[in-house]
mmCIF file of C-alpha atoms in Angstrom:
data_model
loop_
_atom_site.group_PDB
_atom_site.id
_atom_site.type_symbol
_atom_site.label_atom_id
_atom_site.label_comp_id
_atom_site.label_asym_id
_atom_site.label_seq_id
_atom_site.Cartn_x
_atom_site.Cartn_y
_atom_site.Cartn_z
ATOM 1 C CA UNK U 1 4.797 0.857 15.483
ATOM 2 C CA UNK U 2 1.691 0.868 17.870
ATOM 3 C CA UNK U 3 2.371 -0.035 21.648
ATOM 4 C CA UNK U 4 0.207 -2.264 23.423
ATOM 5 C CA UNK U 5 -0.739 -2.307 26.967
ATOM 6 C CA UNK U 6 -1.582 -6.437 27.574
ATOM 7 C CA UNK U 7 -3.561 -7.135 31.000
ATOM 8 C CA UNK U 8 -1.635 -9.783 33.102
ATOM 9 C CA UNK U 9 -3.486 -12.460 35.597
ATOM 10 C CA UNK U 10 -1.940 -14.885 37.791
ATOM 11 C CA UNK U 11 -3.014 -18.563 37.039
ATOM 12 C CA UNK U 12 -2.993 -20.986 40.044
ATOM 13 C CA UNK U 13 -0.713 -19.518 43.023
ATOM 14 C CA UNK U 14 0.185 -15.954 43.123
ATOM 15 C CA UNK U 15 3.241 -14.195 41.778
ATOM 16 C CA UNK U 16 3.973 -11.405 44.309
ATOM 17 C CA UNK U 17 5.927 -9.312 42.072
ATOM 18 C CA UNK U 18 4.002 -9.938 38.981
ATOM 19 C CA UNK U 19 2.547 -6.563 37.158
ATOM 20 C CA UNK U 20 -1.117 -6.119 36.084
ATOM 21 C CA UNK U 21 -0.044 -4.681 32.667
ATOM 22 C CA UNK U 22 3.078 -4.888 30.875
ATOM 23 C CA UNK U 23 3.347 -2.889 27.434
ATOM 24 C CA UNK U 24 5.044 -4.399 24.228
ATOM 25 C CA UNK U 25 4.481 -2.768 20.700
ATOM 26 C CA UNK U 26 2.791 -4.572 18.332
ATOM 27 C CA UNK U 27 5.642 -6.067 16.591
ATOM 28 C CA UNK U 28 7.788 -6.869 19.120
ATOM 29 C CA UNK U 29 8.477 -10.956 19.404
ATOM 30 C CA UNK U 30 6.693 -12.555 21.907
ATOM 31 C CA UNK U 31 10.361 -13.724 23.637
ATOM 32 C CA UNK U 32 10.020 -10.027 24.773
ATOM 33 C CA UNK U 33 6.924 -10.757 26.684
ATOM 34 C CA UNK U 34 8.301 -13.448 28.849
ATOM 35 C CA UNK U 35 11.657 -11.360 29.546
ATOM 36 C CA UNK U 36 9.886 -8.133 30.692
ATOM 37 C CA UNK U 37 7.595 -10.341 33.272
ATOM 38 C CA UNK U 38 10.075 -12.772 34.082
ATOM 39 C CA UNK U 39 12.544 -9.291 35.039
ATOM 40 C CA UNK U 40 9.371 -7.974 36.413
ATOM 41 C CA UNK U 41 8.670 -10.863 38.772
ATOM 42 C CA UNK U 42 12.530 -11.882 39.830
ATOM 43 C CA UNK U 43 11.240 -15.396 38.040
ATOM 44 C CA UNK U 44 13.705 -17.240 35.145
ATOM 45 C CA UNK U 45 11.824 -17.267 31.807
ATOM 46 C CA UNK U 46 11.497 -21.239 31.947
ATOM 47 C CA UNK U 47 9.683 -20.844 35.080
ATOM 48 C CA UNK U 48 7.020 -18.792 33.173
ATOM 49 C CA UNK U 49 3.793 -20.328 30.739
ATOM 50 C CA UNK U 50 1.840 -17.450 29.585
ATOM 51 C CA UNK U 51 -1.308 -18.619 27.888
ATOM 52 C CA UNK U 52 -4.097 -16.236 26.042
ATOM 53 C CA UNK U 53 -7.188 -15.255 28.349
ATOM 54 C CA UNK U 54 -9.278 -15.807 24.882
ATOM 55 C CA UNK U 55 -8.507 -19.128 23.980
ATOM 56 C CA UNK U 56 -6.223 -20.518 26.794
ATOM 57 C CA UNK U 57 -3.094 -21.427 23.795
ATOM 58 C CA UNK U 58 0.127 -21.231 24.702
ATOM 59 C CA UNK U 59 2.199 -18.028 23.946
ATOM 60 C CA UNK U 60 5.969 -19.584 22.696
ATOM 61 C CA UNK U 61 8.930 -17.751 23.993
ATOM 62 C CA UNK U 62 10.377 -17.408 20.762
ATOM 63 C CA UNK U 63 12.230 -14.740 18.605
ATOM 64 C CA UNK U 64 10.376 -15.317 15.496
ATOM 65 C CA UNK U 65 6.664 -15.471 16.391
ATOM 66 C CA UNK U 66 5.207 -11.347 17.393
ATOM 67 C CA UNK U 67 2.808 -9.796 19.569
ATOM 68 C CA UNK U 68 0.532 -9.199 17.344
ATOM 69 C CA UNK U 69 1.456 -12.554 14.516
ATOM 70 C CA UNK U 70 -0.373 -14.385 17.217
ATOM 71 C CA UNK U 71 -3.451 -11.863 17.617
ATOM 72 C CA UNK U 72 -2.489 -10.012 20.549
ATOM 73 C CA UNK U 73 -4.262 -6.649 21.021
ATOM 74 C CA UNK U 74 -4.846 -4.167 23.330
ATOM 75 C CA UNK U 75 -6.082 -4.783 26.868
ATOM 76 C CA UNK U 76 -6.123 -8.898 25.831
ATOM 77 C CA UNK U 77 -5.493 -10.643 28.617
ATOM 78 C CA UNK U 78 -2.398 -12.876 29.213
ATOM 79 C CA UNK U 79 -2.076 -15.533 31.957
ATOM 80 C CA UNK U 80 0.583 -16.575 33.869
ATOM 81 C CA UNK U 81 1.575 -19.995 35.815
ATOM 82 C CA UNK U 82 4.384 -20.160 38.105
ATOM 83 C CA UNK U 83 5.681 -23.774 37.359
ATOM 84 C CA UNK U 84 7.994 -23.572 40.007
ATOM 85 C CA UNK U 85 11.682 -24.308 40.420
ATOM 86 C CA UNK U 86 13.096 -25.571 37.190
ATOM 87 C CA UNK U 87 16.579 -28.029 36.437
ATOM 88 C CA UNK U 88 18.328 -27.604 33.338
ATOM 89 C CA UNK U 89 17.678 -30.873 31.005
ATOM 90 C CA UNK U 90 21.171 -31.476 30.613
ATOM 91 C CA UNK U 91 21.409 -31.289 34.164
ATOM 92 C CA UNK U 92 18.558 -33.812 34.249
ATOM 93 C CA UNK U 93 20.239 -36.379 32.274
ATOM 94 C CA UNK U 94 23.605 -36.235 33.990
ATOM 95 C CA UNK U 95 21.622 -36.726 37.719
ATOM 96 C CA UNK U 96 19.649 -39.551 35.679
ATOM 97 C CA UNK U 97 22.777 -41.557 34.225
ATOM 98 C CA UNK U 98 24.979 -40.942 37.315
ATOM 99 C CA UNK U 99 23.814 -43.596 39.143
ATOM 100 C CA UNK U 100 23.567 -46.933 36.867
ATOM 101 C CA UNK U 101 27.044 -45.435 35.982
ATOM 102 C CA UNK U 102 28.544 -46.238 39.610
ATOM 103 C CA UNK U 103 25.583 -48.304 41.219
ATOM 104 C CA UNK U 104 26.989 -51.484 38.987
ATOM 105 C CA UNK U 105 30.825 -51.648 40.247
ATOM 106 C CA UNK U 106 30.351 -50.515 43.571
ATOM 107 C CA UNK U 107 28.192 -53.661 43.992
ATOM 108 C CA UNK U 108 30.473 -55.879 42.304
ATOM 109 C CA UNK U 109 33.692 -54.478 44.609
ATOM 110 C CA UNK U 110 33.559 -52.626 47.327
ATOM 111 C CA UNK U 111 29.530 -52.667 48.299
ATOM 112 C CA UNK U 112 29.649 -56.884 47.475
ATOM 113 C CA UNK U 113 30.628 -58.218 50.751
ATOM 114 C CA UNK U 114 27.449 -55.999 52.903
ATOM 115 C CA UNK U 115 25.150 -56.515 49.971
ATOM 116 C CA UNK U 116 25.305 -60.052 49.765
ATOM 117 C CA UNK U 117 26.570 -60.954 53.425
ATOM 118 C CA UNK U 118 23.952 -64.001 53.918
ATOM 119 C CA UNK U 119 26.056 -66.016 51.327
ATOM 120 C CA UNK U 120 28.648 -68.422 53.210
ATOM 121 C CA UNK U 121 32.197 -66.525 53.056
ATOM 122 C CA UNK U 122 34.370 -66.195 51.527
ATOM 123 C CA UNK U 123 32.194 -65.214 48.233
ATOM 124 C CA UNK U 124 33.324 -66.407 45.082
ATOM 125 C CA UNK U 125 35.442 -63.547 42.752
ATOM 126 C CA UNK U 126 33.351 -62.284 40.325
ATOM 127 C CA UNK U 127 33.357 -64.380 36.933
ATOM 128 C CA UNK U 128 34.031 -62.900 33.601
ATOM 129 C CA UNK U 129 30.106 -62.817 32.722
ATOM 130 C CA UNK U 130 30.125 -60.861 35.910
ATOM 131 C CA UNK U 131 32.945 -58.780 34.753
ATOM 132 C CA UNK U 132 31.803 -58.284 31.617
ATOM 133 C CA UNK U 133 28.258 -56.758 32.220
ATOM 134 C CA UNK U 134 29.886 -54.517 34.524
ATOM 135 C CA UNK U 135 31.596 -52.659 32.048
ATOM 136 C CA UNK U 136 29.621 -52.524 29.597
ATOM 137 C CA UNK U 137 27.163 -50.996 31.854
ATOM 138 C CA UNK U 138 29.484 -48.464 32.803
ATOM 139 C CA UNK U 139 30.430 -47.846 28.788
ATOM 140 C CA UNK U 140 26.752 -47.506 28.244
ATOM 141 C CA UNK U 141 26.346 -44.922 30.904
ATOM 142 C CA UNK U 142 29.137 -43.307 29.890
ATOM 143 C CA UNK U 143 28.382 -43.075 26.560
ATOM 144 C CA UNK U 144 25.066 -41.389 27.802
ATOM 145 C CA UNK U 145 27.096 -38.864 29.933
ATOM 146 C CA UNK U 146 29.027 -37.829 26.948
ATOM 147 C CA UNK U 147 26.122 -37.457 24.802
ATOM 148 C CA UNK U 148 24.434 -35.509 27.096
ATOM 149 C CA UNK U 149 26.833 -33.082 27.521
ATOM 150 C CA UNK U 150 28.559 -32.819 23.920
ATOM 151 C CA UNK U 151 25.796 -34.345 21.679
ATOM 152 C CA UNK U 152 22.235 -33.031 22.715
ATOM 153 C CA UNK U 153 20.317 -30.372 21.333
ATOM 154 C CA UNK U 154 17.237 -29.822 23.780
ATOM 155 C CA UNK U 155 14.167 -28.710 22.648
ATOM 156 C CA UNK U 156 12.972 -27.595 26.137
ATOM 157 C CA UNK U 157 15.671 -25.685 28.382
ATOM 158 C CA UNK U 158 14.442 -26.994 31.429
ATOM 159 C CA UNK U 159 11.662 -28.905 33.244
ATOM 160 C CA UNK U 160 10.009 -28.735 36.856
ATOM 161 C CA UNK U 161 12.574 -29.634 39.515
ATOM 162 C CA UNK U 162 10.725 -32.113 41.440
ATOM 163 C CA UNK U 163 10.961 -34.596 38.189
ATOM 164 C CA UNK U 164 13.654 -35.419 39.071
ATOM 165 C CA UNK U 165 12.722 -38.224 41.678
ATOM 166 C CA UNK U 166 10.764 -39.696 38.879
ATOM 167 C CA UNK U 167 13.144 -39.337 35.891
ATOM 168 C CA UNK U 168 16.018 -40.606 38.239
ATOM 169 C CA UNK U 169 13.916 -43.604 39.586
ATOM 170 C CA UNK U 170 13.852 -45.597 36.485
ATOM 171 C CA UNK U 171 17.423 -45.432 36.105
ATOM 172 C CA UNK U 172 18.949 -45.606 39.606
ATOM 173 C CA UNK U 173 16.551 -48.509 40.546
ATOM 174 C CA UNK U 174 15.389 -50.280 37.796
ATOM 175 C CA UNK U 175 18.850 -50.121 35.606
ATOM 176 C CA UNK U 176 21.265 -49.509 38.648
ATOM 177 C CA UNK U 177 20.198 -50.858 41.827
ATOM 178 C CA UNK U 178 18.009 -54.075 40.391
ATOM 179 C CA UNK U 179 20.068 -54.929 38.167
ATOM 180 C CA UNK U 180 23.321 -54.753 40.123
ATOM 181 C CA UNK U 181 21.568 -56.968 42.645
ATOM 182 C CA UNK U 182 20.138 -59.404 40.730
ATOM 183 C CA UNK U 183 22.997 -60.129 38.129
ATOM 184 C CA UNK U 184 26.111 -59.840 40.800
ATOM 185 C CA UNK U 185 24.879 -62.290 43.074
ATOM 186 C CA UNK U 186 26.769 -65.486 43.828
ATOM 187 C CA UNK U 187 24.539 -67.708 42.659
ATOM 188 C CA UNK U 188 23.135 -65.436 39.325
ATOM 189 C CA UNK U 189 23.192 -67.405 36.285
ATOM 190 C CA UNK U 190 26.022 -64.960 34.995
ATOM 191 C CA UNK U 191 28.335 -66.321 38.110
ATOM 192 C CA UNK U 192 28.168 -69.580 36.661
ATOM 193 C CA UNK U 193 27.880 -69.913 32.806
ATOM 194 C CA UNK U 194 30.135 -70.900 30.176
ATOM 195 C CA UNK U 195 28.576 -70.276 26.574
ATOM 196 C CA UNK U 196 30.263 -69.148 24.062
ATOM 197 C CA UNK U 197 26.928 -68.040 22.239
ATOM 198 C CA UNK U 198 25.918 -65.855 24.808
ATOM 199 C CA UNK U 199 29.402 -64.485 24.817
ATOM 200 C CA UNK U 200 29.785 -62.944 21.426
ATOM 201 C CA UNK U 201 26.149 -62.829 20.051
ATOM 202 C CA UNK U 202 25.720 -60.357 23.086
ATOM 203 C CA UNK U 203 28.856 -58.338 22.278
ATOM 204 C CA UNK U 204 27.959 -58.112 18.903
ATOM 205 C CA UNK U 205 24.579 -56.813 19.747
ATOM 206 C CA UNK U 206 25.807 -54.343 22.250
ATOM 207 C CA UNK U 207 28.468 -53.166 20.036
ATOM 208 C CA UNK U 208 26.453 -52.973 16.673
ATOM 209 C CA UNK U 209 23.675 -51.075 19.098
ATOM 210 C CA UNK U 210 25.782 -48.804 20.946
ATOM 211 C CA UNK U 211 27.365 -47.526 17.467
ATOM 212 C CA UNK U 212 24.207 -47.450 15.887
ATOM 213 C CA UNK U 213 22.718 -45.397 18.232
ATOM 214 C CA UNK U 214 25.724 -42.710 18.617
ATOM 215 C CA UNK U 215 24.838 -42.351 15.075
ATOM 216 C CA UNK U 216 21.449 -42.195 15.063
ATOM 217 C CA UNK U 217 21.943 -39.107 18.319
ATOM 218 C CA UNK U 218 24.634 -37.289 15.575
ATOM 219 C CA UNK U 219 22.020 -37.178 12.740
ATOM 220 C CA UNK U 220 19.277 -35.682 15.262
ATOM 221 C CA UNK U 221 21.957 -33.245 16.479
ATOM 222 C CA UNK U 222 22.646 -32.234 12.628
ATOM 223 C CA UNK U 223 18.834 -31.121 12.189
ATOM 224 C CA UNK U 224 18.404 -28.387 14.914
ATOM 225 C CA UNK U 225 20.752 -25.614 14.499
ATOM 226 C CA UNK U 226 22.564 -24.584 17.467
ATOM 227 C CA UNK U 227 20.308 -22.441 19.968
ATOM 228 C CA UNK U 228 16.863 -23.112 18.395
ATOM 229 C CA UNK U 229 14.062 -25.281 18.332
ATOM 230 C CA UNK U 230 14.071 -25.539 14.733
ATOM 231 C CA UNK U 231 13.483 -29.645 13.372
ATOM 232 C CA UNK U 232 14.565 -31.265 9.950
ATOM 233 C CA UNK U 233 13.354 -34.335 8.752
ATOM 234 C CA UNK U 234 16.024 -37.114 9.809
ATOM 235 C CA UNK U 235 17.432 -39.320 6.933
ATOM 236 C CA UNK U 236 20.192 -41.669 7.380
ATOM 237 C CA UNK U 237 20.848 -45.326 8.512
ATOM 238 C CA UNK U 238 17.732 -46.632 10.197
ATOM 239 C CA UNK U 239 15.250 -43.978 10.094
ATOM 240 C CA UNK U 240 13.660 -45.015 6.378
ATOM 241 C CA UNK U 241 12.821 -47.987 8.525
ATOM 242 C CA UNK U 242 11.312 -47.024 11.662
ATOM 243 C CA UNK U 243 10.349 -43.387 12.950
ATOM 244 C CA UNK U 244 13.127 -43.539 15.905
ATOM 245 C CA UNK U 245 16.050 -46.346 15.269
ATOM 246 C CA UNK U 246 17.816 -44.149 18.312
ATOM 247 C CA UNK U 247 15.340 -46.291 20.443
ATOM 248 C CA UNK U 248 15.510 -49.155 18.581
ATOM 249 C CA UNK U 249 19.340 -49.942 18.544
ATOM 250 C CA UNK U 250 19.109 -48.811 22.325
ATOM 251 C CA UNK U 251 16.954 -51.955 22.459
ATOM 252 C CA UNK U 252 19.219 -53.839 20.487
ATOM 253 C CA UNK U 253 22.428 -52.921 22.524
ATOM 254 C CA UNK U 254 20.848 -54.031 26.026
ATOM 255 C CA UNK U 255 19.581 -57.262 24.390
ATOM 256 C CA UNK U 256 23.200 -57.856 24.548
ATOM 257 C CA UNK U 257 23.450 -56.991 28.369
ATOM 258 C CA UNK U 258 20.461 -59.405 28.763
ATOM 259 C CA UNK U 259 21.755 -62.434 26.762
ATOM 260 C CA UNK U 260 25.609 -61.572 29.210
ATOM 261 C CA UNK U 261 23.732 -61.268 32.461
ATOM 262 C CA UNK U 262 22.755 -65.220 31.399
ATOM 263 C CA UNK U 263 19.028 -63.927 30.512
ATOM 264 C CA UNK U 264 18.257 -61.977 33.803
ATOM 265 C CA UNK U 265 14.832 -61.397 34.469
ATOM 266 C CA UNK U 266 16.170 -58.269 36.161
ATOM 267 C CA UNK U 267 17.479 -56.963 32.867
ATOM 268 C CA UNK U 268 14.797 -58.316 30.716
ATOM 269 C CA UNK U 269 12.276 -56.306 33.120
ATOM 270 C CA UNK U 270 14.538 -53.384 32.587
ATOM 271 C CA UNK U 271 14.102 -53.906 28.780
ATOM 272 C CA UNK U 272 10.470 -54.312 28.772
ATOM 273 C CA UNK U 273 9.648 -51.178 30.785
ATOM 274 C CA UNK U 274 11.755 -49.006 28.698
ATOM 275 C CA UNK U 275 10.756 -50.272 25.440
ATOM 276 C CA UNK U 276 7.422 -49.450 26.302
ATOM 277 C CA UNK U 277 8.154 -46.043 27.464
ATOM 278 C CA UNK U 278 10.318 -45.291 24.274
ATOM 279 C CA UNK U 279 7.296 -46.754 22.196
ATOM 280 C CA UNK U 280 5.268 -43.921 23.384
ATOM 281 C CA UNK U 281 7.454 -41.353 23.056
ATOM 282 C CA UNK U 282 7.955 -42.398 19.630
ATOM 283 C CA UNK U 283 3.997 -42.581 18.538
ATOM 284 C CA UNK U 284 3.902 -39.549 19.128
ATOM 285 C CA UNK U 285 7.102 -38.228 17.062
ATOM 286 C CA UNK U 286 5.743 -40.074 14.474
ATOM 287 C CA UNK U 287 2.155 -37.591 14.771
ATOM 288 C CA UNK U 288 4.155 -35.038 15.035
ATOM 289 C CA UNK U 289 6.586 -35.425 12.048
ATOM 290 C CA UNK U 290 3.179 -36.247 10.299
ATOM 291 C CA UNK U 291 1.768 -33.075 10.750
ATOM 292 C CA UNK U 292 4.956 -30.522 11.227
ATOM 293 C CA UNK U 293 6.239 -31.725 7.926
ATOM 294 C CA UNK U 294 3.169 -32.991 6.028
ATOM 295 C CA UNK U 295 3.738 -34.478 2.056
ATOM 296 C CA UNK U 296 7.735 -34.054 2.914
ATOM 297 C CA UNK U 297 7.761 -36.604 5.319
ATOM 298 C CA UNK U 298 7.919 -40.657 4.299
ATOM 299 C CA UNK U 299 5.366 -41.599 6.566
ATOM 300 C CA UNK U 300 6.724 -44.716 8.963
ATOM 301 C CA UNK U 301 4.322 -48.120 9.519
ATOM 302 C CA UNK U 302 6.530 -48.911 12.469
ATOM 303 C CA UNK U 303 7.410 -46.400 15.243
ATOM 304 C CA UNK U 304 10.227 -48.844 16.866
ATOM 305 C CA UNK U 305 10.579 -52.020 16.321
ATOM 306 C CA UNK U 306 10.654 -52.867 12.624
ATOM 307 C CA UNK U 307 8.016 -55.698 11.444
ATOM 308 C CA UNK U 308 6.338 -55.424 15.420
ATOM 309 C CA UNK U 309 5.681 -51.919 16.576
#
């Protein structure tokens, strides 16, 4: 086996520690590369992207692709880029769910006399659409906590610490603290009604959704072995109908939580803004199942939302 000796550059800010060669042999997996400089430069291999000087791709950190499988040669020139401190995804998602988890009840309890202390006193108890939304929030959240941790298979081990404002910010304000607000107060329209429609069409929903979409996470889970980054195509309930019913039925269980909260507009905002974002995300599965898997994949008209989107 020949051994290669692969020029290194910084890209963007420099790496003190970083080497201006490091040698592989030819056949060696490109996983290698990344371990030798990230040893080499005290960094963790997620901090590291290594791209090719020739045509700027990305080199994968992976145990099947090789030094010289992606035309690698001696003296070619590899850059590296310090993305800087990295979280664990799993780690992401827990910080992310933590707080609609405990934002709801501690505004409904303890936090309810401060947060809504310009209402004459004493405030009414909390009624049972109150109640209600209240735990299913926390089930929801809960439900996300446990997938995260026993359900997940990430595709990416980690992303750039400072994402984490960002990531959190949808969930802490826009499905903790807005909601909270907005559906505990005194006055809401979920202090006050008494509908029976509202009642169980909205369980319903959130039930038939929150199963749904457990289900829809355990056939995802079933296509990537454990420890790789290897996809399947996903088959099952839901997905010969749109490209990601996980989204979907997440839609479908907070309709529920919006026709209980008495048709907030602080949950319906909630709704709209994260439909949106999950319509991206799933456009571009959808181009990407397209072209990973080719003829073998039953191409989808609708991404999301079956018959809309």
């Amino acid at each position: 086996m020949a051994s290669l000796t692969l020029v290194v550059q910084p890209r963007g800010k420099p790496i003190k520690k970083l080497p201006k060669e490091v040698q592989v042999s030819s056949n060696a997996s490109t996983a290698e590369i990344y371990n030798k400089l990230a040893e080499a430069s005290g960094f963790s291999i997620h901090r590291l992207r290594i791209t090719k000087g020739s045509d700027r791709t990305v080199v994968p950190n992976s145990k099947d692709s090789t030094v010289d499988g992606i035309g690698l040669k001696e003296k070619s020139v590899l850059h590296i880029k310090d993305l800087g401190p990295q979280l664990g995804w799993r780690t992401v998602y827990i910080i992310e769910y933590l707080g609609p988890l405990f934002i709801p009840a501690l505004f409904l309890f303890p936090l309810r006399p401060y947060v809504y202390f310009n209402f004459d006193k004493p405030l009414p108890d909390p009624s049972q659409f109150q109640l209600l939304v209240c735990a299913l929030l926390t089930i929801h959240f809960i439900k996300r906590e446990y997938e995260t941790v026993f359900v997940h298979r990430f595709s990416n081990a980690t992303m750039p610490a400072r994402n984490i404002v960002k990531n959190s910010g949808h969930y802490w304000v826009l499905a903790g603290l807005n909601i909270a607000y907005w559906v505990f107060r005194p006055d809401s329209p979920a202090a006050t009604i008494q509908d029976s429609f509202l009642l169980y069409s909205g369980l319903a929903l959130f039930i038939f959704g929150e199963l749904a979409n457990l289900n829809a996470h355990l056939v995802l889970r079933d296509l990537r072995r454990p420890g790789t980054t290897e996809r399947g195509i996903p088959s099952g309930f839901g997905f010969n109908v749109v490209t990601c019913p996980n989204y979907f039925f997440e839609v479908v269980s907070w309709v529920g939580i919006y026709l209980l909260s008495g048709m907030s507009w602080s949950v319906l905002f909630f709704i709209v803004v994260g439909t949106v974002q999950m319509a991206l995300w799933a456009k571009k599965k959808e181009r990407r199942y397209r072209k990973e898997f080719g003829d073998k994949y039953k191409r989808k008209r609708y991404v999301i939302l079956p018959g809309l989107y």
